[in-house]
Amino acid sequence: MPSELLRVQNVTKTFGRGHSAVKALRGIHLHVPPGDIVLIMGPSGSGKTTLLTIAGGLLKPTTGEVMINGHNIVPMSETKLPTVRRDNIGFVFQSFNLLDSLTALENVEVALFLRGIKGVAAQKRATELLTRLGLRDRLHFRPNQLSGGEKQRVAVARALANDPKIILSDEPTANLDAKNGHDVMQLLCQIACQEHRGVVIVSHDSRLRSVAKRVITIEDGRLVREERGQHECTCTMKQHTFHTH
Ligand SMILES: Nc1ncnc2c1ncn2[C@@H]1O[C@H](COP(=O)(O)OP(=O)(O)O)[C@@H](O)[C@H]1O
Ligand SMILES: [Mg+2]
């Protein structure tokens, strides 16, 4: 395993050109070793989502390098990139991106199908994940029957389905009340600590400082501050058993 799960090196991103060009990122570095929990804070429009999307291989930077678990993804072809993403990245989108015609269970199963896990094994694992996120009674509900917080938790379960090395999460607690927000953060924290994964969270929510190991602030596409987080996390709890494959 490389010593870093994720390395973003001197990345810039400019949207558009000429007079209407927007410099969203102006030379960003981000290194995430196994077990790290990084919180990226910054005002609206500072480039947080752009950075996370580039780090997850969903958007190409204008310049710079992105290494995902040892794979140099910027020059990588669109035929190879999805496999690197599938095997390494769990993405929790701010807007959930759940499939409206599928139930909570099926939304998580879809992620497993992509990895070749089907039938009873997929159902068992999806049920375990959703149960762990407090959705045991919502397995067969469709997104339009779920609250914002419940949809968010389905999106987290889906991101964890394939045991990703790196979990990228955009505003994970935005739609959760304090208790659910705390539970989701503890889960992400345990996964990072006990399973040596990397977690990168983008948020306005300064309560998340309490679980983060590092807090990075970006403003106008530049890193302006890096601090230690409090990292109060129940990492000593016994290892949970997500692995069914
Ligand atoms: N697809 C896009 N096209 C043009 N401009 C964009 C696009 N995505 C983001 N931007 C601009 O880049 C800047 C950073 O956006 P974003 O990364 O979404 O910020 P944040 O997540 O911190 O609110 C903003 O000025 C935004 O308007
Ligand atoms: Mg954003």
XYZ file of C-alpha atoms and ligand atoms in Angstrom:
273
model
C 0.000 0.000 0.000
C 1.411 3.454 -0.830
C 2.099 5.659 2.198
C -0.553 8.062 0.944
C -4.026 7.090 -0.163
C -4.564 10.415 -1.828
C -2.186 13.070 -3.051
C -3.326 16.283 -4.676
C -0.274 18.188 -5.818
C -0.241 21.802 -6.952
C -3.708 21.565 -8.444
C -5.355 24.491 -10.204
C -8.786 24.621 -11.781
C -10.107 27.366 -14.013
C -13.685 27.190 -15.256
C -14.405 28.934 -18.559
C -11.982 31.211 -20.374
C -11.255 34.810 -21.167
C -13.263 37.457 -19.317
C -15.629 34.917 -17.791
C -12.864 32.614 -16.458
C -13.260 31.608 -12.794
C -10.138 30.484 -10.947
C -11.711 28.043 -8.516
C -8.406 26.504 -7.299
C -5.053 28.300 -7.348
C -2.438 25.719 -6.390
C -3.679 23.272 -3.762
C -1.820 20.437 -2.037
C -3.593 17.754 -0.061
C -1.970 14.572 1.211
C -4.045 11.932 2.955
C -2.259 8.990 4.605
C -4.198 5.919 5.818
C -6.195 6.653 8.971
C -6.349 10.389 8.384
C -9.521 12.425 8.810
C -9.278 15.785 7.099
C -11.897 18.487 7.388
C -11.857 21.126 4.651
C -13.561 24.345 5.696
C -14.001 27.647 3.907
C -16.671 30.098 2.806
C -19.163 29.346 0.065
C -17.493 29.594 -3.344
C -13.967 29.038 -1.978
C -13.444 25.885 -4.068
C -14.231 23.097 -1.589
C -16.538 21.062 -3.810
C -14.244 21.578 -6.801
C -11.313 20.224 -4.782
C -13.266 17.195 -3.564
C -14.566 16.423 -7.055
C -11.040 16.584 -8.499
C -9.656 14.468 -5.637
C -12.259 11.810 -6.427
C -11.403 11.704 -10.123
C -14.768 13.085 -11.230
C -13.293 16.285 -12.658
C -9.912 16.923 -14.296
C -7.758 19.722 -12.886
C -6.470 22.429 -15.227
C -2.916 21.731 -13.978
C -1.372 19.564 -11.285
C -1.257 15.950 -10.202
C -3.753 13.664 -8.463
C -2.670 10.264 -7.145
C -5.381 7.896 -5.895
C -3.893 4.978 -3.947
C -0.804 5.081 -6.163
C -2.648 5.639 -9.447
C -1.759 8.782 -11.356
C -5.255 9.673 -12.561
C -4.908 12.968 -14.439
C -3.454 11.432 -17.624
C -5.604 8.322 -17.244
C -8.122 7.476 -19.987
C -11.870 7.624 -19.391
C -11.975 3.855 -19.852
C -9.550 3.114 -16.990
C -10.563 5.831 -14.550
C -13.957 4.385 -13.486
C -12.256 1.200 -12.247
C -9.788 3.178 -10.104
C -12.699 5.208 -8.699
C -14.852 2.145 -8.052
C -12.074 0.291 -6.240
C -10.815 3.180 -4.125
C -13.321 5.992 -3.678
C -16.583 6.263 -1.793
C -18.253 9.568 -2.616
C -21.080 11.093 -0.589
C -22.544 13.839 -2.744
C -24.068 16.933 -1.259
C -27.217 16.321 -3.306
C -27.211 12.553 -2.464
C -27.604 11.426 -6.127
C -29.904 8.570 -5.115
C -31.924 6.794 -7.801
C -35.559 7.808 -7.243
C -37.143 4.639 -8.611
C -35.142 2.350 -6.302
C -35.582 1.629 -2.600
C -32.925 2.454 -0.012
C -31.784 -1.169 -0.103
C -31.618 -1.222 -3.905
C -29.688 2.061 -4.012
C -26.963 0.459 -1.889
C -27.131 -2.833 -3.815
C -26.458 -1.000 -7.094
C -23.040 0.027 -5.787
C -22.315 -3.610 -4.926
C -23.445 -4.878 -8.343
C -20.789 -2.684 -9.952
C -18.226 -4.695 -8.007
C -19.773 -8.036 -8.968
C -21.553 -8.680 -5.643
C -25.105 -9.820 -6.328
C -28.105 -11.675 -4.928
C -28.194 -12.675 -1.272
C -24.647 -11.442 -0.574
C -25.513 -7.952 -1.844
C -28.781 -7.905 0.074
C -27.068 -8.982 3.289
C -24.320 -6.417 3.066
C -26.660 -3.575 2.037
C -28.971 -4.463 4.939
C -26.035 -4.471 7.395
C -24.835 -1.064 6.231
C -28.267 0.538 6.344
C -28.946 -0.989 9.758
C -25.703 0.413 11.071
C -26.829 3.832 9.867
C -30.125 3.478 11.720
C -32.273 2.703 8.676
C -33.384 -0.843 9.497
C -37.029 0.266 9.216
C -36.525 2.135 5.957
C -34.970 -0.554 3.731
C -37.882 -0.666 1.305
C -38.638 3.063 1.184
C -37.936 5.092 -1.937
C -36.066 8.404 -1.699
C -39.304 10.447 -1.927
C -40.534 8.610 1.199
C -37.398 9.474 3.180
C -36.448 12.630 5.073
C -33.376 14.630 4.033
C -31.399 13.093 6.876
C -32.442 9.578 5.936
C -31.475 10.139 2.304
C -28.111 11.419 3.483
C -27.571 8.236 5.481
C -28.516 6.047 2.493
C -25.896 7.986 0.501
C -23.313 7.278 3.222
C -24.223 3.561 3.237
C -23.861 3.458 -0.551
C -20.455 5.167 -0.367
C -19.258 2.544 2.138
C -20.634 -0.417 0.192
C -17.447 -1.304 -1.648
C -15.048 -0.859 1.288
C -13.417 2.172 -0.339
C -9.925 3.148 0.780
C -10.885 6.808 0.560
C -14.187 8.345 1.585
C -14.954 11.803 0.254
C -17.936 13.550 1.732
C -19.437 16.910 0.811
C -21.328 18.483 3.745
C -22.180 15.106 5.346
C -24.126 16.566 8.242
C -25.964 19.339 6.383
C -29.308 17.554 6.546
C -28.893 15.752 9.830
C -30.012 16.734 13.301
C -27.331 16.876 16.006
C -27.695 13.241 17.095
C -27.689 11.756 13.586
C -24.904 14.088 12.504
C -22.811 12.926 15.446
C -23.520 9.253 14.675
C -22.526 9.599 11.017
C -19.312 11.360 11.977
C -18.434 8.710 14.549
C -18.952 6.042 11.908
C -16.699 7.788 9.376
C -14.162 8.315 12.139
C -14.132 4.656 13.191
C -13.724 3.583 9.593
C -10.718 5.853 9.181
C -9.041 4.825 12.442
C -9.699 1.123 12.619
C -9.511 0.249 8.964
C -6.758 2.684 8.001
C -8.783 4.448 5.378
C -8.694 8.096 4.500
C -11.660 10.375 5.105
C -11.945 13.842 3.597
C -14.930 15.922 4.637
C -15.946 19.262 3.211
C -18.180 21.251 5.522
C -19.209 24.569 6.972
C -20.088 22.767 10.183
C -17.374 23.590 12.705
C -18.714 20.872 15.038
C -16.902 18.442 12.743
C -13.609 19.782 14.091
C -14.193 17.494 17.034
C -13.659 14.316 14.975
C -11.133 15.599 12.425
C -7.411 15.004 12.841
C -6.590 17.951 10.594
C -8.575 21.022 9.651
C -7.672 22.805 6.422
C -9.181 26.150 5.534
C -9.357 27.306 1.939
C -10.263 30.764 0.751
C -10.505 31.861 -2.843
C -8.951 28.613 -4.071
C -5.927 28.775 -1.768
C -5.015 26.930 1.389
C -4.825 29.614 4.074
C -4.575 27.586 7.267
C -3.905 24.095 8.552
C -4.660 23.195 12.166
C -4.939 20.095 14.280
C -8.467 18.843 14.927
C -9.598 17.596 18.331
C -10.100 14.062 17.046
C -12.494 12.987 19.776
C -13.618 9.711 18.365
C -14.522 6.318 19.735
C -11.725 4.714 17.762
C -11.062 2.198 20.475
C -14.433 0.518 19.977
C -14.183 -2.993 18.661
C -13.816 -3.326 14.929
C -17.132 -3.526 13.167
C -17.738 -6.276 10.677
C -18.613 -4.709 7.381
C -16.681 -7.221 5.331
C -18.752 -9.871 3.646
C -16.436 -10.451 0.711
N -18.937 23.949 -13.388
C -18.592 25.195 -13.085
N -18.529 26.160 -14.028
C -18.156 27.420 -13.736
N -17.819 27.832 -12.497
C -17.860 26.929 -11.508
C -18.254 25.565 -11.747
N -18.190 24.894 -10.551
C -17.800 25.798 -9.640
N -17.598 27.013 -10.205
C -17.130 28.221 -9.509
O -15.929 27.912 -8.819
C -15.900 28.525 -7.535
C -15.765 27.471 -6.451
O -16.968 26.703 -6.412
P -17.158 25.463 -5.409
O -16.015 24.554 -5.535
O -18.527 24.883 -5.674
O -17.135 26.199 -3.988
P -17.634 25.718 -2.539
O -17.931 24.264 -2.604
O -16.518 26.076 -1.632
O -18.861 26.527 -2.229
C -17.173 29.346 -7.436
O -16.880 30.667 -7.809
C -18.097 28.687 -8.442
O -19.029 29.609 -8.937
Mg -19.713 23.134 -2.155
